[in-house]
Tab-separated table of C-alpha atoms in Angstrom:
chain	number	residue	atom	x	y	z
P	21	MET	CA	42.480	-43.114	159.604
P	22	ALA	CA	40.368	-45.251	161.932
P	23	GLU	CA	40.040	-44.256	165.577
P	24	SER	CA	41.768	-46.381	168.181
P	25	VAL	CA	41.295	-46.792	171.904
P	26	TYR	CA	44.065	-47.694	174.325
P	27	LYS	CA	43.845	-48.974	177.875
P	28	VAL	CA	46.406	-47.814	180.450
P	29	ILE	CA	47.404	-49.934	183.449
P	30	GLU	CA	49.934	-49.428	186.229
P	31	LEU	CA	52.646	-51.973	186.921
P	32	VAL	CA	55.462	-52.175	189.449
P	33	GLY	CA	58.624	-54.027	188.496
P	34	THR	CA	61.384	-54.926	190.930
P	35	SER	CA	65.055	-55.808	190.606
P	36	LYS	CA	67.938	-56.335	192.988
P	37	GLU	CA	70.273	-54.670	190.444
P	38	SER	CA	68.798	-51.469	188.928
P	39	TRP	CA	65.755	-49.373	188.079
P	40	GLU	CA	66.257	-50.170	184.402
P	41	LYS	CA	66.030	-53.890	185.095
P	42	ALA	CA	62.976	-53.302	187.296
P	43	ALA	CA	61.199	-51.457	184.460
P	44	THR	CA	62.240	-54.098	181.934
P	45	ALA	CA	60.923	-56.861	184.200
P	46	ALA	CA	57.500	-55.195	184.363
P	47	VAL	CA	57.240	-54.715	180.592
P	48	THR	CA	58.559	-58.202	179.829
P	49	ARG	CA	56.034	-59.826	182.152
P	50	ALA	CA	53.166	-57.713	180.816
P	51	GLY	CA	54.102	-58.732	177.273
P	52	LYS	CA	53.468	-62.376	178.158
P	53	SER	CA	49.764	-61.795	178.796
P	54	LEU	CA	48.915	-58.548	176.961
P	55	ARG	CA	49.028	-58.022	173.212
P	56	ASP	CA	49.918	-54.920	171.271
P	57	LEU	CA	51.781	-53.014	174.000
P	58	ARG	CA	52.343	-49.432	172.815
P	59	VAL	CA	53.971	-47.181	175.408
P	60	ALA	CA	55.529	-47.635	178.846
P	61	GLU	CA	56.038	-44.501	180.932
P	62	VAL	CA	58.071	-44.615	184.143
P	63	VAL	CA	56.127	-42.553	186.667
P	64	GLN	CA	57.964	-43.304	189.900
P	65	LEU	CA	61.229	-44.825	191.085
P	66	ASP	CA	61.851	-45.939	194.645
P	67	LEU	CA	63.964	-48.255	196.747
P	68	GLN	CA	63.112	-51.020	199.175
P	69	LEU	CA	65.439	-50.852	202.198
P	70	ASP	CA	66.325	-53.325	204.927
P	71	ALA	CA	66.362	-52.501	208.645
P	72	LYS	CA	69.893	-51.061	208.380
P	73	GLY	CA	69.059	-48.829	205.430
P	74	LYS	CA	70.769	-51.034	202.844
P	75	VAL	CA	69.124	-51.226	199.414
P	76	GLU	CA	67.292	-54.529	198.991
P	77	ALA	CA	65.485	-53.813	195.725
P	78	TYR	CA	64.901	-51.155	193.081
P	79	ARG	CA	61.270	-50.551	192.139
P	80	ALA	CA	59.883	-48.866	189.047
P	81	LYS	CA	56.214	-47.925	188.707
P	82	LEU	CA	55.085	-47.726	185.072
P	83	LYS	CA	51.988	-46.776	183.142
P	84	VAL	CA	51.703	-49.177	180.219
P	85	SER	CA	49.269	-48.769	177.347
P	86	PHE	CA	47.966	-51.344	174.918
P	87	LYS	CA	45.373	-51.319	172.184
P	88	PHE	CA	41.885	-51.981	173.522
P	89	GLU	CA	39.991	-54.609	171.561
P	90	GLY	CA	36.337	-55.538	171.743
């Protein structure tokens, strides 16, 4: 088996509806410019609040890996 190397980057996705949609948004956008995505790990979830404490957005921070070429 040949050795492989993977690069890991951090992304933050946002959604007005849910953490799941925030994570999906990050992975979907990354897939448009990165090839061979392998793993996405959610490392942090948080909320963006307005001045009255109402939830404005869900945020998901992910570590995403893809095969390193070159």
